[in-house]
Coordinates of C-alpha atoms in Angstrom, one line a residue:
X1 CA 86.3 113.3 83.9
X2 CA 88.6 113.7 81.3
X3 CA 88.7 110.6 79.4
X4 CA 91.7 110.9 77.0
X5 CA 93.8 112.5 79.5
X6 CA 93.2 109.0 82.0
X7 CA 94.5 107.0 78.9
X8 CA 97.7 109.2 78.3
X9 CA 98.6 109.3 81.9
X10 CA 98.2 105.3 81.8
X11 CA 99.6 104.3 78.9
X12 CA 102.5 106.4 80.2
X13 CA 101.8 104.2 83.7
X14 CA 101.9 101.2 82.6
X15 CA 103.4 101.2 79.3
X16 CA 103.5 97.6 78.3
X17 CA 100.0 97.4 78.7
X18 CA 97.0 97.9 76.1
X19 CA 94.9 100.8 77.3
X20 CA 91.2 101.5 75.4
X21 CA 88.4 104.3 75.9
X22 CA 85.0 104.3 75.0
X23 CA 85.3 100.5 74.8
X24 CA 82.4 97.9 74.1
X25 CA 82.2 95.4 77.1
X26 CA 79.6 92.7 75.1
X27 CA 83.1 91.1 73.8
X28 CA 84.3 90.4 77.6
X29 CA 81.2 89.2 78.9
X30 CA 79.5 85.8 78.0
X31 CA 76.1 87.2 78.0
X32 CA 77.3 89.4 75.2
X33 CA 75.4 92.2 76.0
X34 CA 75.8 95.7 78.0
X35 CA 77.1 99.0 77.4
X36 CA 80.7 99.9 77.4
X37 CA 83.8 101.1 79.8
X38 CA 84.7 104.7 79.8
X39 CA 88.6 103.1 79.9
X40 CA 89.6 99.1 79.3
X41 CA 93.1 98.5 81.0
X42 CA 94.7 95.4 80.3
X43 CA 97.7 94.7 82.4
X44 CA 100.3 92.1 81.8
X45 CA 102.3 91.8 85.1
X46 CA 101.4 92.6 89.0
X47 CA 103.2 95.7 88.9
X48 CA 101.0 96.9 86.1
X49 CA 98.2 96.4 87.9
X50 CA 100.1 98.2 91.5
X51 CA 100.1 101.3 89.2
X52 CA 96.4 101.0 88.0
X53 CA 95.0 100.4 91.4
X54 CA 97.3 103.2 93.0
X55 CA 96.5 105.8 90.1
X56 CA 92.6 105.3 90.6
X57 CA 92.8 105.5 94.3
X58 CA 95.1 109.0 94.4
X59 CA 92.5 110.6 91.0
X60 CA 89.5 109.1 93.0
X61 CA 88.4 107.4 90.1
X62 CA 86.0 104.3 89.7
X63 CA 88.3 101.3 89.3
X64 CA 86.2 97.7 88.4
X65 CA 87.2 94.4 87.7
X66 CA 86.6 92.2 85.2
X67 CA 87.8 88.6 84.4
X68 CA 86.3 86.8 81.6
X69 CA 82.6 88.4 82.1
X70 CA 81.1 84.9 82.8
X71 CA 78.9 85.7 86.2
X72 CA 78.7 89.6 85.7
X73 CA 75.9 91.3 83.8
X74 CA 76.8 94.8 82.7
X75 CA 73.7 97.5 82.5
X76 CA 72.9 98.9 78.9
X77 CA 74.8 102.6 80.2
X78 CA 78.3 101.0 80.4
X79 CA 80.4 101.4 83.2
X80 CA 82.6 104.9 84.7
X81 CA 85.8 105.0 85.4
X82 CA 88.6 102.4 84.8
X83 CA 87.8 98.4 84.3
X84 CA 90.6 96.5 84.7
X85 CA 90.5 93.4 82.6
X86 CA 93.0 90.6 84.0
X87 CA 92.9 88.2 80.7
X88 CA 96.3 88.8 80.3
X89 CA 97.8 87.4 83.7
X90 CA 97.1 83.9 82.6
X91 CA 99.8 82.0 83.7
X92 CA 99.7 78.4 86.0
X93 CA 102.4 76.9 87.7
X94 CA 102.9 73.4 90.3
X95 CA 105.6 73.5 93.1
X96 CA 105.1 70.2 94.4
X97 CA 101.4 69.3 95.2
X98 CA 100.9 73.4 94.9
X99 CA 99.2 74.8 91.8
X100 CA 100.0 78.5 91.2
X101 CA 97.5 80.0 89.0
X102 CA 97.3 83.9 88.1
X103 CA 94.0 85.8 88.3
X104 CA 93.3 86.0 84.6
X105 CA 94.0 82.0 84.1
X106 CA 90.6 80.1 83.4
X107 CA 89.7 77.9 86.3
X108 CA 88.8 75.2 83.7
X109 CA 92.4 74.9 82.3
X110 CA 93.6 75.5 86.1
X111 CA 91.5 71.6 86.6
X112 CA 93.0 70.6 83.6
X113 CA 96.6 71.5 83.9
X114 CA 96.2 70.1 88.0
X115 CA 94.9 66.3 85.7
X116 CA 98.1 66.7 83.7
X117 CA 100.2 66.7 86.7
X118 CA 98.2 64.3 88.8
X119 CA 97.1 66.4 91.3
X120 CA 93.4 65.7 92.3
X121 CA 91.3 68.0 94.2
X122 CA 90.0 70.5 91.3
X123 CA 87.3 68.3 89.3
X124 CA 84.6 70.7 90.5
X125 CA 85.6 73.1 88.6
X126 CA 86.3 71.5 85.4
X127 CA 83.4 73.1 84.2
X128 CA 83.1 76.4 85.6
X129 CA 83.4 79.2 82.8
X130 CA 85.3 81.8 85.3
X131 CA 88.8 82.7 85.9
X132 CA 90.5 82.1 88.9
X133 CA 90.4 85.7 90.4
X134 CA 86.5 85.3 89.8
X135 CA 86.6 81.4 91.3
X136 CA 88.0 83.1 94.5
X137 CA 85.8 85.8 94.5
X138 CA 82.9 84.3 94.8
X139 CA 83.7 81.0 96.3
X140 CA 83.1 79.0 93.2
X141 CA 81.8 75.5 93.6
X142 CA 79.9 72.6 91.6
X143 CA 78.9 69.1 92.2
X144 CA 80.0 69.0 96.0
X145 CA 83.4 70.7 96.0
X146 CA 84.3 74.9 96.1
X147 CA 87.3 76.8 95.8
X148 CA 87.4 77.2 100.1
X149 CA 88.1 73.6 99.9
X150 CA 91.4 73.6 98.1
X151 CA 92.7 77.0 98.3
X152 CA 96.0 77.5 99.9
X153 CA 96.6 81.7 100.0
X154 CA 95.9 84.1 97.6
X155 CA 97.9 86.8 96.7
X156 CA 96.1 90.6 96.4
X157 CA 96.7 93.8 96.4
X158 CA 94.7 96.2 98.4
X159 CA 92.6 99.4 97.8
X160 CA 95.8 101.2 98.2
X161 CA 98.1 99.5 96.3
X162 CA 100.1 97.6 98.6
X163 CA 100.5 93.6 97.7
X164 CA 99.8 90.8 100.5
X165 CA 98.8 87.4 100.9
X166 CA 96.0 86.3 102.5
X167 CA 95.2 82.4 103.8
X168 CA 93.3 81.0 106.9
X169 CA 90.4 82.8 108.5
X170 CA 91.6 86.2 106.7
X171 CA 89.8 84.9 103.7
X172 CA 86.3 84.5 105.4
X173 CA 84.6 82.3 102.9
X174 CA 81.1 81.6 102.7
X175 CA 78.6 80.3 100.6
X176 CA 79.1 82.2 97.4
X177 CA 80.9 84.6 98.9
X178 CA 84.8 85.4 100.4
X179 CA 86.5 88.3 102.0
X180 CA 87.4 89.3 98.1
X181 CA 83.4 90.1 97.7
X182 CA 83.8 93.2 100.0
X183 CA 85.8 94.9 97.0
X184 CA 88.8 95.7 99.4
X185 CA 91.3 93.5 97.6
X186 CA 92.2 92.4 93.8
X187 CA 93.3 89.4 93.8
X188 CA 96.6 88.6 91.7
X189 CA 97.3 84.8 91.6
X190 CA 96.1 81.6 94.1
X191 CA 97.5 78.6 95.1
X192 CA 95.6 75.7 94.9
X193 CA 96.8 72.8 97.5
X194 CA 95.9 69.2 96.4
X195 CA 96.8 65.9 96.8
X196 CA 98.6 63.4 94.5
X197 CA 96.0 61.3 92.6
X198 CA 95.5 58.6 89.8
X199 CA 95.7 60.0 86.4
X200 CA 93.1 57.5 84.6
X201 CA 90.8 58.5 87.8
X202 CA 90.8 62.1 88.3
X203 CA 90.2 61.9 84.5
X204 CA 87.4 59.9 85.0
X205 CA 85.2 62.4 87.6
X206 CA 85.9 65.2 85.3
X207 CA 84.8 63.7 82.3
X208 CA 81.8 62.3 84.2
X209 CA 81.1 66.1 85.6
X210 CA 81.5 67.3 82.6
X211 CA 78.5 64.9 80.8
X212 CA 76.5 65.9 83.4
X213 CA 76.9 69.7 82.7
X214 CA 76.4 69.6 78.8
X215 CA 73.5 67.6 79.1
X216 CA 71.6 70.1 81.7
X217 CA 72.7 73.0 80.6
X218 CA 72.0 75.8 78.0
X219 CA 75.3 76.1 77.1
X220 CA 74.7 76.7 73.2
X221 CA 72.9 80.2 74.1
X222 CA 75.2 83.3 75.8
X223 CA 74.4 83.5 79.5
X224 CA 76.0 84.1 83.0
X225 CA 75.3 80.9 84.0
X226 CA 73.2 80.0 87.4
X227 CA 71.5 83.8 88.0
X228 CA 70.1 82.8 92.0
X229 CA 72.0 81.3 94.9
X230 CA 70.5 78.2 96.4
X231 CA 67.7 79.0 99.2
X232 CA 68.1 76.8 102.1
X233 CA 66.7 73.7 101.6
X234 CA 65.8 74.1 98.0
X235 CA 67.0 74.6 94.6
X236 CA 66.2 77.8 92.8
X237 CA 65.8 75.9 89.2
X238 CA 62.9 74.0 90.9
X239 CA 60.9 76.9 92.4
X240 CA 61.1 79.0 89.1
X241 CA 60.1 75.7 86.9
X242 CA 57.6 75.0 89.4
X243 CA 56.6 79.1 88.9
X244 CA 55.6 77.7 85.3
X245 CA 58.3 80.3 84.2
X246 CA 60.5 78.6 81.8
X247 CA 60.1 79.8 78.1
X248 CA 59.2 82.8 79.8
X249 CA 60.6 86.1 77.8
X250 CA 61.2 89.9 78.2
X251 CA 62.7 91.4 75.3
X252 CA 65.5 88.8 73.8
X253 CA 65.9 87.1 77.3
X254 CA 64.1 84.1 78.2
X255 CA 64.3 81.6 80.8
X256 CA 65.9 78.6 79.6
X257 CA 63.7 75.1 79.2
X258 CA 66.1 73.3 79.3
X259 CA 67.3 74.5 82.7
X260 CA 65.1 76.8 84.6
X261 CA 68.1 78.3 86.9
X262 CA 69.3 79.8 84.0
X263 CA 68.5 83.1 81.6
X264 CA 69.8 82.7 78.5
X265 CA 70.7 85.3 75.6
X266 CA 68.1 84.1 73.1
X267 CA 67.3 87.4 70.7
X268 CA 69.7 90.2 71.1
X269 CA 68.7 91.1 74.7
X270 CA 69.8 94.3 76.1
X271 CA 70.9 94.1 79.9
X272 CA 67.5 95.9 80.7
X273 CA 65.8 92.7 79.2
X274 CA 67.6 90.3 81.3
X275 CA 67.8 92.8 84.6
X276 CA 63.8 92.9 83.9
X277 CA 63.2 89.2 83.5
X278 CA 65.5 88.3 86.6
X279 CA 63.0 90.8 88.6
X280 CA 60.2 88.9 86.6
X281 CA 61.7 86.0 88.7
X282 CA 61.9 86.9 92.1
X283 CA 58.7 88.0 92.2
X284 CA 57.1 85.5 90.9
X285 CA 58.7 82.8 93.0
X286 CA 58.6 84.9 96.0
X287 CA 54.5 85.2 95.6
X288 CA 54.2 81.4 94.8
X289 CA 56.5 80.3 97.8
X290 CA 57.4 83.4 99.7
X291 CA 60.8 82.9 98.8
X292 CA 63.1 85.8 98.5
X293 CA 65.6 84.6 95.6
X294 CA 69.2 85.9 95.5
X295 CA 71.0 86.3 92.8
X296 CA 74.2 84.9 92.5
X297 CA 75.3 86.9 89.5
X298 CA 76.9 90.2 89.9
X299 CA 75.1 93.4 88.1
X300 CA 77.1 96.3 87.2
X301 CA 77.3 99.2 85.7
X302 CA 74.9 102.5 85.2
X303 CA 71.3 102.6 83.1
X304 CA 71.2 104.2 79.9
X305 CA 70.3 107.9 79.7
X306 CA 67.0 108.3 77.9
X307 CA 68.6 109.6 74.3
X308 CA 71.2 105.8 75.4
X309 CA 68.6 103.6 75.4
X310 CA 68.8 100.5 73.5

């Protein structure tokens, strides 16, 4: 694969946007670790990213995407092809009781801009470090709400290139999951539809959810957040503290004490440190309960060749 050739024959593509090779990743990602992308596209409008997604699928190259890297841990050997970084489509909107929020816009300020306007529905998510493209992906949810709840249509664009919106039963949402966790679509921008509320009161639950976060969480270390999904009838930070595993370390990763459902950045980890210690996990948990932990948190990316390893 020529590399350099890719970034001409994009920057000529999609010429208002900021094209990269042989780019670190550990700046995109919030465990701040990882190897790097082959090319780093940043579009700035839908069209920009039409052309991206077209040009990968007619080259047959490896197209990925990335939001704001808080759920995604990227292996030490970086990732091939194109990642398509949507930071720059940002933008949130209201039509009525309708917010309009574009796939790069952080679901947190999505919550806050739906308080200023007095639309309730979002407070969940006033805490959630993701962007809305990754919200929607994986059906993001906290303290009794998730995105299925509120979400209107989305608007994507397909494998091939070709933009349409999705809403009803077409977006198949599940627990941690959505019809965007197939990979067949990118999504582009959501609308959120929510009800008129009290100012002083929607204020109120998010401030409240936001207390309880900061006091259970490990938020002054980098991490992707809650690694496993919930088992049935359980919580996956009580099996693994109840594994005696918290404090426990591989490398510079260690699972948190203060909240065992997380694995937190303590020491310069590499990705194999955290990959390791999450395997660590499962294990464990699986021979103290027989419980098969899933995790929630995506893994991409290639290993390191030997001469690449950290």
């Amino acid at each position: 694969m020529d590399i350099g050739k890719i970034q001409e024959e994009l920057e000529r593509l999609v010429p208002n946007g900021i094209i990269k090779s042989h780019e670190s990743l550990k700046p995109h990602v919030f465990t701040q670790m990882g190897g790097g992308a082959d090319i780093l596209a940043s579009p700035s409008t839908y069209e920009e990213i039409q052309a991206i997604v077209t040009y990968a699928a007619e080259k047959g190259i490896a197209l990925t995407i990335l939001g704001n890297g808080s759920n995604v841990i990227i292996r030490d050997g970086g990732v091939r092809g194109i990642v398509l970084h949507t930071s720059r489509l940002s933008g949130i909107s209201v039509e009525d009781n309708v917010i309009i929020a574009q796939c790069g816009a952080q679901i947190i300020e999505t919550s806050r801009f739906a308080l200023e306007h007095k639309l309730a529905g979002l407070e969940f998510a006033c805490g959630i470090p993701g962007t809305v493209g990754g919200a929607l992906y994986m059906n993001a949810g906290a303290y009794g709400g998730e995105v299925a709840d509120v979400l209107q249509s989305a608007l994507v664009v397909d494998k091939n290139g070709a933009i349409v919106r999705l809403e009803g039963d077409a977006l198949k949402w599940g627990y941690r999951s959505s019809v965007f966790s197939s990979g067949e679509y990118l999504i582009l921008e959501a609308r959120f539809a929510l009800k008129p509320g009290n100012y002083d009161e929607i204020k109120a639950s998010m401030d409240k959810l936001t207390e309880m976060r900061e006091s259970k969480q490990p938020l002054e270390y980098p991490s992707c957040g809650s690694v496993f999904k919930r088992p049935p009838g359980r919580y996956a930070g009580q099996l693994i503290q109840e594994s005696g595993l918290q404090g426990t370390r591989i490398g510079g990763a260690e699972v948190s004490k203060k909240h065992a459902g997380f694995i937190i950045n303590a020491d310069n980890a590499t990705a194999s440190d955290y990959i390791g210690l999450i395997q660590h996990v499962r294990e464990t948990v699986k021979d103290k309960f027989g419980i098969e932990l899933e995790t929630e948190v995506k893994i991409i990316g290639e290993e390191p060749r030997a001469e690449e390893h950290p």
